[in-house]
PDB file of C-alpha atoms in Angstrom:
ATOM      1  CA  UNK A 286       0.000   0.000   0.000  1.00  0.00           C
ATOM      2  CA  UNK A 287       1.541   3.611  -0.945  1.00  0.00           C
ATOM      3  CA  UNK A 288       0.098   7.244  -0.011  1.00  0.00           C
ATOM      4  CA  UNK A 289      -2.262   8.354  -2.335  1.00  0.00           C
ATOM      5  CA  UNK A 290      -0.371  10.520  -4.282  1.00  0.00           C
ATOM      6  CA  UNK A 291      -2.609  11.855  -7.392  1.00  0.00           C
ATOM      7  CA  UNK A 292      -0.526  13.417  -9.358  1.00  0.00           C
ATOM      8  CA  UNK A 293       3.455  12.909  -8.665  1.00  0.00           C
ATOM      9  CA  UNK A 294       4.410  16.648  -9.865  1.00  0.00           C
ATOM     10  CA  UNK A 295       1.765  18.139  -8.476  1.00  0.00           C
ATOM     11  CA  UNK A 296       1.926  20.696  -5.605  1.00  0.00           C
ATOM     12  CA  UNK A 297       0.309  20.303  -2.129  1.00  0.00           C
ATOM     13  CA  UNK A 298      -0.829  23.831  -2.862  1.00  0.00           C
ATOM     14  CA  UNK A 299      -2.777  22.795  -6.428  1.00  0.00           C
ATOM     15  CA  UNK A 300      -4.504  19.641  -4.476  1.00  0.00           C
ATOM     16  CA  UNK A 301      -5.923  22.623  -1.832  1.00  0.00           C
ATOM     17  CA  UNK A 302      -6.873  24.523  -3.948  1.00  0.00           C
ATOM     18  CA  UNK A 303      -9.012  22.339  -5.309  1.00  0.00           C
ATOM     19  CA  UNK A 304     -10.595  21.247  -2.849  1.00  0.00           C
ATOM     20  CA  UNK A 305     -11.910  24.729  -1.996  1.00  0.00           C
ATOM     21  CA  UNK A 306     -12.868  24.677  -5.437  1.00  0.00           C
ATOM     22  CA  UNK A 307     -15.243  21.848  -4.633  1.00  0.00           C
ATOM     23  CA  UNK A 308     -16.503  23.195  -0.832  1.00  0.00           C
ATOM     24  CA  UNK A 309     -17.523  26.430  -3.073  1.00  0.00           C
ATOM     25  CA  UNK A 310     -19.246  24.888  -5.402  1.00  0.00           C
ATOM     26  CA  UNK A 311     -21.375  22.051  -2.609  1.00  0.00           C
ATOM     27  CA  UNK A 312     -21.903  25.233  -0.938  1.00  0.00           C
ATOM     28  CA  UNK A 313     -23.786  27.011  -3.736  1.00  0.00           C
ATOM     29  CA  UNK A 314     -26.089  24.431  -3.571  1.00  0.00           C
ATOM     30  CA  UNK A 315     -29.779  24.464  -2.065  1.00  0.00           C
ATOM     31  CA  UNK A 316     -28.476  23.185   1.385  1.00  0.00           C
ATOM     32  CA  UNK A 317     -25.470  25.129   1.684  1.00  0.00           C
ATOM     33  CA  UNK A 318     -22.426  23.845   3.969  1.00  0.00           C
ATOM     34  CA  UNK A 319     -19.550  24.626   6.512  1.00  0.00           C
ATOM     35  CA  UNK A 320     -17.316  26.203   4.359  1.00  0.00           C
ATOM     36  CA  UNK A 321     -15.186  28.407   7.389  1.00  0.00           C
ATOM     37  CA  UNK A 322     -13.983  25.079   8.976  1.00  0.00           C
ATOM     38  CA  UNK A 323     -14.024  22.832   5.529  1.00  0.00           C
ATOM     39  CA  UNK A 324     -11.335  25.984   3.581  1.00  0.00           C
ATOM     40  CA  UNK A 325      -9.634  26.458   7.073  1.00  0.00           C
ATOM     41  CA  UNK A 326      -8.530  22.711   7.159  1.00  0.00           C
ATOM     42  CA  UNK A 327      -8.097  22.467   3.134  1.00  0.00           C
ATOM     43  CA  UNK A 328      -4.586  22.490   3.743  1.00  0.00           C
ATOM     44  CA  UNK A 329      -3.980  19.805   6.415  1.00  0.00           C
ATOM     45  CA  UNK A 330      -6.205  17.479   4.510  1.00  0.00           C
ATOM     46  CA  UNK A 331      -4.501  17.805   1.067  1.00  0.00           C
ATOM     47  CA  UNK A 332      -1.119  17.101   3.285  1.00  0.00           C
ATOM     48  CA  UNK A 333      -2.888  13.762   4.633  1.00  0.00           C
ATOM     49  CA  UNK A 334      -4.009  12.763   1.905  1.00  0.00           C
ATOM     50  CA  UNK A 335      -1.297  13.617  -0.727  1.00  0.00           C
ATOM     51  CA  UNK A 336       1.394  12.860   1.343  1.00  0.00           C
ATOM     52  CA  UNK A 337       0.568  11.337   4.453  1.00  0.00           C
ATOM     53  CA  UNK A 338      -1.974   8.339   4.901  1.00  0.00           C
ATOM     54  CA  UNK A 339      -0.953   5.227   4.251  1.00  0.00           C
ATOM     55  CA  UNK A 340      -4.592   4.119   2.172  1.00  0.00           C
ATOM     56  CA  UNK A 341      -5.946   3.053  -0.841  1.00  0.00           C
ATOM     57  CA  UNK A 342      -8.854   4.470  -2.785  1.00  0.00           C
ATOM     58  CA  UNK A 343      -9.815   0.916  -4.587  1.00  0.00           C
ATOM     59  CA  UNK A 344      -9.107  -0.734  -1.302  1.00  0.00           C
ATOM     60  CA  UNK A 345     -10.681   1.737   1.009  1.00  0.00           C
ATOM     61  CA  UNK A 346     -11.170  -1.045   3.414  1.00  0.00           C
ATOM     62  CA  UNK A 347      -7.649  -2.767   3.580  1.00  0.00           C
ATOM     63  CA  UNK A 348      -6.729  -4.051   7.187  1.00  0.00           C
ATOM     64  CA  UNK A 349      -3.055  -2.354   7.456  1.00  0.00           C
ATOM     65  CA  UNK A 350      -4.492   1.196   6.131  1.00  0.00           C
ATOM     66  CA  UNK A 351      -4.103   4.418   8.250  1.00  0.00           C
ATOM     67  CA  UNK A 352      -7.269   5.493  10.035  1.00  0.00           C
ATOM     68  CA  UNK A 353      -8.444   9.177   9.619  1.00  0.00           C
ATOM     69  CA  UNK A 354     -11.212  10.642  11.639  1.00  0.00           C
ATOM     70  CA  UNK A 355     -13.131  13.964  10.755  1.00  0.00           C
ATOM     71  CA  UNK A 356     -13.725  14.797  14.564  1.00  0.00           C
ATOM     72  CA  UNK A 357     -15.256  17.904  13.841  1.00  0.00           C
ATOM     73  CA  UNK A 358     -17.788  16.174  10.963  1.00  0.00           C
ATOM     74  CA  UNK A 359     -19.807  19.174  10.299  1.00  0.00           C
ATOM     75  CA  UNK A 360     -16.735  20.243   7.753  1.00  0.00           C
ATOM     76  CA  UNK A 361     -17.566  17.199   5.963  1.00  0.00           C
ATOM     77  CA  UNK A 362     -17.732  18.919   2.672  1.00  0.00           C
ATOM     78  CA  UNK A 363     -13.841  19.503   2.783  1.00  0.00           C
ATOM     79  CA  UNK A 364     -13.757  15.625   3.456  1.00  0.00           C
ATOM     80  CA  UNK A 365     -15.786  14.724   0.467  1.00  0.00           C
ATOM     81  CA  UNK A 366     -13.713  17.073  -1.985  1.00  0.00           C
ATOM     82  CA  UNK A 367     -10.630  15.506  -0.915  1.00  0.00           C
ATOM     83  CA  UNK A 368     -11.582  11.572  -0.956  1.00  0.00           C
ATOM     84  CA  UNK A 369     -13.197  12.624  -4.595  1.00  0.00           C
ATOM     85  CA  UNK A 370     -10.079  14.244  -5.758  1.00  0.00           C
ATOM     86  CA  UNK A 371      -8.087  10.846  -4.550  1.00  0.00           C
ATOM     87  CA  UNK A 372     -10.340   8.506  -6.426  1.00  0.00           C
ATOM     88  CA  UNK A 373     -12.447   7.247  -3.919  1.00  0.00           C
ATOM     89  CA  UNK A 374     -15.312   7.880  -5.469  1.00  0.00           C
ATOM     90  CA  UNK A 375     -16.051  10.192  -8.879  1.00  0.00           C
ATOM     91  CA  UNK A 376     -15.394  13.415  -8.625  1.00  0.00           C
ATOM     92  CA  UNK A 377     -18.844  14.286 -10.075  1.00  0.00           C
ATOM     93  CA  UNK A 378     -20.481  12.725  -7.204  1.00  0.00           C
ATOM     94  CA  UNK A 379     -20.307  16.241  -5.491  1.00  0.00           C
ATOM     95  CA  UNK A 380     -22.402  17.811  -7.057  1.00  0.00           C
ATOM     96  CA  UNK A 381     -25.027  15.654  -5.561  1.00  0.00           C
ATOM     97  CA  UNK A 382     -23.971  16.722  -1.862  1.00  0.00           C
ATOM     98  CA  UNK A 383     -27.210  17.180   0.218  1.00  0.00           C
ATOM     99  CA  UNK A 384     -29.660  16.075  -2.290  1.00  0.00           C
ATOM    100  CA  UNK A 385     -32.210  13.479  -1.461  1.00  0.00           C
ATOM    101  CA  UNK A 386     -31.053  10.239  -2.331  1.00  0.00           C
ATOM    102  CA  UNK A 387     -27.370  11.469  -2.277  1.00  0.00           C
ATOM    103  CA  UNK A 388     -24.884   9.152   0.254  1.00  0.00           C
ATOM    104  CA  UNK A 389     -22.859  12.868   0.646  1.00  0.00           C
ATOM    105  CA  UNK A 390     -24.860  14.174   3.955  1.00  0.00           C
ATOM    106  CA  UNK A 391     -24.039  17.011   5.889  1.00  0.00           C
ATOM    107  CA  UNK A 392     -21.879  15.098   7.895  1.00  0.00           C
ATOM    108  CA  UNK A 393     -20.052  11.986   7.110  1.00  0.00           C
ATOM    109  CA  UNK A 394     -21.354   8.570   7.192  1.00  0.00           C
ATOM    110  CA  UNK A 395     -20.074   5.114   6.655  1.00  0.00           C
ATOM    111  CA  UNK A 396     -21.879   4.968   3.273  1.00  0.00           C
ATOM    112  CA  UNK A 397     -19.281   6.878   1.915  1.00  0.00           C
ATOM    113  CA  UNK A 398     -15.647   5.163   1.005  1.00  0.00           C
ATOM    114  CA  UNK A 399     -13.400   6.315   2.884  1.00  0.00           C
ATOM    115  CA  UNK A 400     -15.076   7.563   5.801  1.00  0.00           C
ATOM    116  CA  UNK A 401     -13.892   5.120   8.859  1.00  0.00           C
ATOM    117  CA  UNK A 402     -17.311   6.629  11.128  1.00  0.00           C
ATOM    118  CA  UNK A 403     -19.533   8.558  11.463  1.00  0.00           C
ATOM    119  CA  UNK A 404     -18.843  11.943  13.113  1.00  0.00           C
ATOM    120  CA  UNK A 405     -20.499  15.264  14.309  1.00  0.00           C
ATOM    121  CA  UNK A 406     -21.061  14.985  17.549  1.00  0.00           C
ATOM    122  CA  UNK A 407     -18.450  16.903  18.230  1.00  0.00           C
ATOM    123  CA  UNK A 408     -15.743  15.552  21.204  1.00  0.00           C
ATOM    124  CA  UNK A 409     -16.040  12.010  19.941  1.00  0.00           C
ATOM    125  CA  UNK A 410     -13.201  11.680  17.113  1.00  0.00           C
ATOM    126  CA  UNK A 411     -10.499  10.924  19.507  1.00  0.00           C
ATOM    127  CA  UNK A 412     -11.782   8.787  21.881  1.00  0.00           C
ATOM    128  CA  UNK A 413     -12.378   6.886  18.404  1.00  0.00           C
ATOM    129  CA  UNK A 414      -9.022   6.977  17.181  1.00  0.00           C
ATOM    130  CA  UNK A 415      -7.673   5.636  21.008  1.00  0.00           C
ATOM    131  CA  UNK A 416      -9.841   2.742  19.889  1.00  0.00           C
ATOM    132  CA  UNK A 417      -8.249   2.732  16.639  1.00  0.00           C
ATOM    133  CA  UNK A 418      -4.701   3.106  17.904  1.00  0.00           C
ATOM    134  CA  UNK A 419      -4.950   0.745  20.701  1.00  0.00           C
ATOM    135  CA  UNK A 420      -6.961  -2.163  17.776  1.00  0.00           C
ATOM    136  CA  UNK A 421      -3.809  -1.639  15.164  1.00  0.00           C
ATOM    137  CA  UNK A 422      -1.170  -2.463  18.234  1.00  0.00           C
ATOM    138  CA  UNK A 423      -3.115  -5.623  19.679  1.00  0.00           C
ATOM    139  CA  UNK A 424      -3.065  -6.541  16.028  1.00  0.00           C
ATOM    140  CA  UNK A 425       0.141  -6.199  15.435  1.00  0.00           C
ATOM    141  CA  UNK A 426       0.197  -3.373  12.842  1.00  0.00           C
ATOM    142  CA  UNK A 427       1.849  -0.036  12.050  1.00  0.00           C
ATOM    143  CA  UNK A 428      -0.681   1.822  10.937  1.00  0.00           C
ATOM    144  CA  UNK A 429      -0.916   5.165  12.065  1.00  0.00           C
ATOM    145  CA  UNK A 430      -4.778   6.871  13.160  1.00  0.00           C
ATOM    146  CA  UNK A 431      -4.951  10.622  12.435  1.00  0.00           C
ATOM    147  CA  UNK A 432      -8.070  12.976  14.133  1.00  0.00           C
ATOM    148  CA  UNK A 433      -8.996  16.185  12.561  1.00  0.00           C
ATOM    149  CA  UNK A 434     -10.020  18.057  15.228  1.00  0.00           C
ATOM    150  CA  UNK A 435     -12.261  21.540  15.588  1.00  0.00           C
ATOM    151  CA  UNK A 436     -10.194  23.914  18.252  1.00  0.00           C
ATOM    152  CA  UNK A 437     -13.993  24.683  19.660  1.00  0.00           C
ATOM    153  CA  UNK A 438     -14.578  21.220  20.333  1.00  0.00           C
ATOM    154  CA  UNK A 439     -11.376  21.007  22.319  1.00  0.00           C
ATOM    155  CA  UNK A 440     -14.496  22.895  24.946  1.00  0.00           C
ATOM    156  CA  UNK A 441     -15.962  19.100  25.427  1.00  0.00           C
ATOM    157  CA  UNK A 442     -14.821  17.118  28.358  1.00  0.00           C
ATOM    158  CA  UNK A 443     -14.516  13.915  26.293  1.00  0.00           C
ATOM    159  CA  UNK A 444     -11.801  15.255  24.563  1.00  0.00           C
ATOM    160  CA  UNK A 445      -9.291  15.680  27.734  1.00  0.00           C
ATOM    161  CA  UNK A 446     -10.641  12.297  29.025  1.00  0.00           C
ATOM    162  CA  UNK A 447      -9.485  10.866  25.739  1.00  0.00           C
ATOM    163  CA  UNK A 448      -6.307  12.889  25.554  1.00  0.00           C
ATOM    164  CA  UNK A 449      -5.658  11.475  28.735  1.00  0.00           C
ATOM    165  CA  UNK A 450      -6.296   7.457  27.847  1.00  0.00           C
ATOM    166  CA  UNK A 451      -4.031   7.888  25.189  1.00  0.00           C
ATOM    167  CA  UNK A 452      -0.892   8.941  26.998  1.00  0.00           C
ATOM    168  CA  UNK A 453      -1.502   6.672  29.811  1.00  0.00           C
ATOM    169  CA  UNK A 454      -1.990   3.609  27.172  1.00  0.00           C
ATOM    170  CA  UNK A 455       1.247   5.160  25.450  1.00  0.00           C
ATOM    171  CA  UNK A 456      -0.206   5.197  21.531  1.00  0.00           C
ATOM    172  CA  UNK A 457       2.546   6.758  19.923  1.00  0.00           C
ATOM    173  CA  UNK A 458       0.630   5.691  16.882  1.00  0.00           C
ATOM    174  CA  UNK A 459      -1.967   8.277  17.715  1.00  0.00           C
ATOM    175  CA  UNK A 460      -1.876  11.874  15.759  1.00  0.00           C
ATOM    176  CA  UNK A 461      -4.144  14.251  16.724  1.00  0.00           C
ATOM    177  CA  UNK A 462      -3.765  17.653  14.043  1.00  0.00           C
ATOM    178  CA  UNK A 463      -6.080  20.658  15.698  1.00  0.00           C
ATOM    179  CA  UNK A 464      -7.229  23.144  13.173  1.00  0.00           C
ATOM    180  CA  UNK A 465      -6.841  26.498  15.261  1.00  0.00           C
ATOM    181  CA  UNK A 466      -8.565  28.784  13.196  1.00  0.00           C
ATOM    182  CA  UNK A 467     -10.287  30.807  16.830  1.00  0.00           C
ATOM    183  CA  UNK A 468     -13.444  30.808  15.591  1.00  0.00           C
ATOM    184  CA  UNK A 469     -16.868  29.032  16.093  1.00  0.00           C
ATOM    185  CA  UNK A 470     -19.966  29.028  15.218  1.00  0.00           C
ATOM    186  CA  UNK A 471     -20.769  31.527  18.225  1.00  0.00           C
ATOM    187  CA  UNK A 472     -17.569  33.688  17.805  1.00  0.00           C
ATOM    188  CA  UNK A 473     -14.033  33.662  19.215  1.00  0.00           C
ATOM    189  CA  UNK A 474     -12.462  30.559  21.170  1.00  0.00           C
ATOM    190  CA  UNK A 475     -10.896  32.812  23.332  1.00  0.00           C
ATOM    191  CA  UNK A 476     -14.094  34.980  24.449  1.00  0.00           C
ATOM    192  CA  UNK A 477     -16.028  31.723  24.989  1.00  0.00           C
ATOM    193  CA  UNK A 478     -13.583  29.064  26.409  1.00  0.00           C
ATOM    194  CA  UNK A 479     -10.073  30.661  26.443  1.00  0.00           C
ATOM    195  CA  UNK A 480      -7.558  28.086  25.833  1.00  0.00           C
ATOM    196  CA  UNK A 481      -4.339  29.273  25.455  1.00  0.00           C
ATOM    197  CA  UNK A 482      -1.083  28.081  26.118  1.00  0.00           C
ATOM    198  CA  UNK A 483      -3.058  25.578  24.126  1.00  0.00           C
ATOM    199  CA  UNK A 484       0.637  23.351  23.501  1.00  0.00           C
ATOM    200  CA  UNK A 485       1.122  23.939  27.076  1.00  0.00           C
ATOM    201  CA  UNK A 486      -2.144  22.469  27.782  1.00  0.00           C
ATOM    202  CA  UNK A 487      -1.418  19.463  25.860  1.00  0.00           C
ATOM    203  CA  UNK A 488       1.918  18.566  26.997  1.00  0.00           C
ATOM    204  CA  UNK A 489       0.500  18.721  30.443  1.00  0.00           C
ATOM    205  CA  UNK A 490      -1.512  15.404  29.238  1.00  0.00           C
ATOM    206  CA  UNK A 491       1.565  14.053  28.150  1.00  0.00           C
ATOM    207  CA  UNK A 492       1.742  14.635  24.415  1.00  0.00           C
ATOM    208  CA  UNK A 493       4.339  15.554  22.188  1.00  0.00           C
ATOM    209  CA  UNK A 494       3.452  18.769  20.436  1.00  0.00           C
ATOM    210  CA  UNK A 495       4.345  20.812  17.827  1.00  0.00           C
ATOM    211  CA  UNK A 496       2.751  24.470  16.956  1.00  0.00           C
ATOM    212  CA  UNK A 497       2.288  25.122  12.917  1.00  0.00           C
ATOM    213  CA  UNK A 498       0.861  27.279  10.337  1.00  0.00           C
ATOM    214  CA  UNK A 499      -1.739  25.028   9.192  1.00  0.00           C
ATOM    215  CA  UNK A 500      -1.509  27.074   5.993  1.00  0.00           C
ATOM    216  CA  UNK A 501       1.777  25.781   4.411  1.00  0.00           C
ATOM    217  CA  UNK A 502       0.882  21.768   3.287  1.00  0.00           C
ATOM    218  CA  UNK A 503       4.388  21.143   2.872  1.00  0.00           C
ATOM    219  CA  UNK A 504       5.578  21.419   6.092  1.00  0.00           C
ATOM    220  CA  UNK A 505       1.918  20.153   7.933  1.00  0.00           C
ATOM    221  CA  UNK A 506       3.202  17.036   5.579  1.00  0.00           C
ATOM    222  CA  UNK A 507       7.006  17.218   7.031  1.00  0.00           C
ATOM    223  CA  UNK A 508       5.576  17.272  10.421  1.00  0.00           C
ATOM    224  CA  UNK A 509       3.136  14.232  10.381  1.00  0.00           C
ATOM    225  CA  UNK A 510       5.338  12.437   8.433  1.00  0.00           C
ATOM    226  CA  UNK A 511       7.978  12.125  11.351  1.00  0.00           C
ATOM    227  CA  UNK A 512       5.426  11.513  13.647  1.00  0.00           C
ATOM    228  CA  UNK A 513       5.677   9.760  16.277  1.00  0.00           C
ATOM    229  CA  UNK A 514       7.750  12.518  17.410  1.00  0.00           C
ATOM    230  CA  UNK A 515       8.935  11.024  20.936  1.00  0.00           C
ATOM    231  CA  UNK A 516       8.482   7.281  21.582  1.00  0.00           C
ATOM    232  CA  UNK A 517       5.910   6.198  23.858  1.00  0.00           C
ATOM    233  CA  UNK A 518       3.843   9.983  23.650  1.00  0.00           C
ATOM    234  CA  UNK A 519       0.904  10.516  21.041  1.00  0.00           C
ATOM    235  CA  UNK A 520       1.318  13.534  19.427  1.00  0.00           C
ATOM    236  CA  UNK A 521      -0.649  16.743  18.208  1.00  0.00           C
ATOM    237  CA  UNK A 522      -0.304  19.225  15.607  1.00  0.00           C
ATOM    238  CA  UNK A 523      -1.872  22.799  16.660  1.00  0.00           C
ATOM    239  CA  UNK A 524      -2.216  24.462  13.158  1.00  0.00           C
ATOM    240  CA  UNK A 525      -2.889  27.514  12.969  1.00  0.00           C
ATOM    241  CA  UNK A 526      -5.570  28.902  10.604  1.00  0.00           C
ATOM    242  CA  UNK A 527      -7.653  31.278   9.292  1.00  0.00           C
ATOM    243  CA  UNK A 528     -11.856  30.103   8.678  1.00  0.00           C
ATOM    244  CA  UNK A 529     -12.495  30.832   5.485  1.00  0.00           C
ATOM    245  CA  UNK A 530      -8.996  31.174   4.516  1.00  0.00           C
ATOM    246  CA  UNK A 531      -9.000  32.181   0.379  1.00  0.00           C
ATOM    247  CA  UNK A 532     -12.030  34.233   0.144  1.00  0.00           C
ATOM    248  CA  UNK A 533     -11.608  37.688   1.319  1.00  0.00           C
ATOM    249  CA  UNK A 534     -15.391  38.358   2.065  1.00  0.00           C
ATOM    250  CA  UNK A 535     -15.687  35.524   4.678  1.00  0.00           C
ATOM    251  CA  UNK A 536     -12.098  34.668   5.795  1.00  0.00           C
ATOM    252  CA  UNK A 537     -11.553  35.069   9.177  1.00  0.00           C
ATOM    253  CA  UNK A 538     -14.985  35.748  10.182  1.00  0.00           C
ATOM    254  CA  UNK A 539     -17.979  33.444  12.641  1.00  0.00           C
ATOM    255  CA  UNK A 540     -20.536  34.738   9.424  1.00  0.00           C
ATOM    256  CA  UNK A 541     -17.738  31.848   7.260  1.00  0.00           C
ATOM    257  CA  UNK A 542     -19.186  28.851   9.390  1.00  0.00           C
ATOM    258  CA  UNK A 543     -21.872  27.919   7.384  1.00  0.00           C
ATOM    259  CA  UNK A 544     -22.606  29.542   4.481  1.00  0.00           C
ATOM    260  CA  UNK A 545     -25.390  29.038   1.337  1.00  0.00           C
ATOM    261  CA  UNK A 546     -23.798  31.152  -1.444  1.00  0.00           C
ATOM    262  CA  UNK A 547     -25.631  33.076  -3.554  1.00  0.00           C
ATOM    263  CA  UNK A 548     -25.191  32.719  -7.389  1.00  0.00           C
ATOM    264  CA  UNK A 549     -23.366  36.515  -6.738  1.00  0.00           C
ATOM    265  CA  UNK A 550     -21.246  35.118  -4.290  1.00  0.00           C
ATOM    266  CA  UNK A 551     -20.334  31.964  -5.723  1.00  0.00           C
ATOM    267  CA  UNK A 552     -19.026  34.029  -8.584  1.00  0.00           C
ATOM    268  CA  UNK A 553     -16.880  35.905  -6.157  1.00  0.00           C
ATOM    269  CA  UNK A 554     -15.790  32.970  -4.621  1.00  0.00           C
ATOM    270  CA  UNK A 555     -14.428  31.535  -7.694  1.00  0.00           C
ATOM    271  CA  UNK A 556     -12.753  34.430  -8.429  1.00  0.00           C
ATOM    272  CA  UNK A 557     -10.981  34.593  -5.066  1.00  0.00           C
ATOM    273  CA  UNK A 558      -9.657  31.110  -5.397  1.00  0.00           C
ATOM    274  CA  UNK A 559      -8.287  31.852  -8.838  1.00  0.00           C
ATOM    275  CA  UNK A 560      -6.233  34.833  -7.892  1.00  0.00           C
ATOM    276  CA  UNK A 561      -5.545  33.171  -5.218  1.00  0.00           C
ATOM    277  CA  UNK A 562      -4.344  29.747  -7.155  1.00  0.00           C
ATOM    278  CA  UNK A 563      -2.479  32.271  -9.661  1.00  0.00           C
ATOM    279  CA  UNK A 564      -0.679  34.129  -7.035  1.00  0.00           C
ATOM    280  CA  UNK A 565       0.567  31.255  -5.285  1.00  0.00           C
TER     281      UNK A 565
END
């Protein structure tokens, strides 16, 4: 089994981009979708994906693949552009997303290949991937389990009680990647639930932690790469984002969450992301 790579020659940056090609376009549809969190994390996902996770798209299902969990599920969208744009299912599938009859939901279900569980609850993802982690050692295997989460679900209790499993259980196979774009749905992180030293927080539970822009793929893809970083300690990525990152008239804004674009705005959209794409 090999990482999915999709194109050899191909940047990190091109694979982003289009996946926030694809949130914009699921998002112009009648249901509309969480395009803050899904552009915010467009980056760490094409790194995963491109470079990372150990899986394959015709054997979604092989026992020695990586594990990935979209803790925070409601930026499904993101999820479903990036397992489309690595052949696990046609790309033209999308533009299905939140239609009746369509197996593309507003969060992610088993239905669709690719996605280990279901997830949207938020505070759930890692206990998961503990389960995950701790299956792949009593099985022998070296597959790695990687949790997406939401920096305002880091607010649920389950996800310290899980935080602390792992390091006491010592699943070094365990990556946990926090996309720290300090917003949610009701505004900023900090004025709800301040969190801050955040890596001090987690090294307390006895991680290994490293602090990132979550906006460069290549070195998100460096990082969890090398991880395990210290034997014995699950680690976590904090990667620091901005919602809505690539569209000027919703980045870094609570109004980015979720979003139903108007034909006007989808217009705009597609114009950010190609001056964007051309600039960088």
């Amino acid at each position: 089994m090999t990482v999915t790579r999709i194109r050899e020659r191909e940047t990190l940056q091109a694979v982003a981009a289009r996946i926030r090609s694809h949130v914009v376009d699921m998002c112009a549809g009648p249901e509309g979708g969480h395009l803050g969190g899904a552009f915010s994390s467009a980056d760490i996902l094409a790194a995963l994906y491109s470079s990372v996770l150990m899986v394959d798209p015709q054997r979604p299902d092989d026992p020695d693949r990586d594990r990935f969990l979209l803790s925070k599920g409601h930026a499904a969208v993101g999820l479903y552009a990036t397992l489309a744009e690595h052949g696990f299912f046609p790309v033209e599938e999308l533009a299905g997303y939140g239609r009746p009859g369509s197996r593309l939901m507003g969060h992610p279900v088993r239905a669709v290949p690719g996605v280990e569980l279901p997830t949207g609850s938020l505070g759930h993802g890692l206990a998961l991937g503990c389960g995950f982690a701790l299956a792949a050692r009593y099985a022998g295997r070296d597959a790695r389990t990687f949790v997406l989460l939401g920096d305002g679900e880091l607010q649920e209790g389950s996800v310290w009680e899980a935080a602390i499993a792992a390091a006491s259980l010592r699943l070094d196979r365990l990556v946990a990647v926090v996309d720290r774009n300090g917003l949610q749905l009701t505004g900023a992180t900090e004025g709800i639930a301040p969190m801050e030293p955040l890596a001090d927080r987690w090294r307390s539970f006895g991680w290994a932690v490293r602090d990132v822009d979550g906006h460069d793929p290549d070195r998100l893809a460096d990082h969890l790469n090398a991880a395990p970083w210290e034997p014995g300690k699950p680690s976590v990525l904090i990667a620091r984002t901005v919602k809505g990152q690539g569209l000027p008239f919703l980045a870094g804004r609570s109004a980015s969450h979720y979003v139903t674009l108007s034909p006007r705005n989808h217009a705009r959209a597609a114009r950010a992301l190609q001056a964007m794409e051309a600039t960088g």
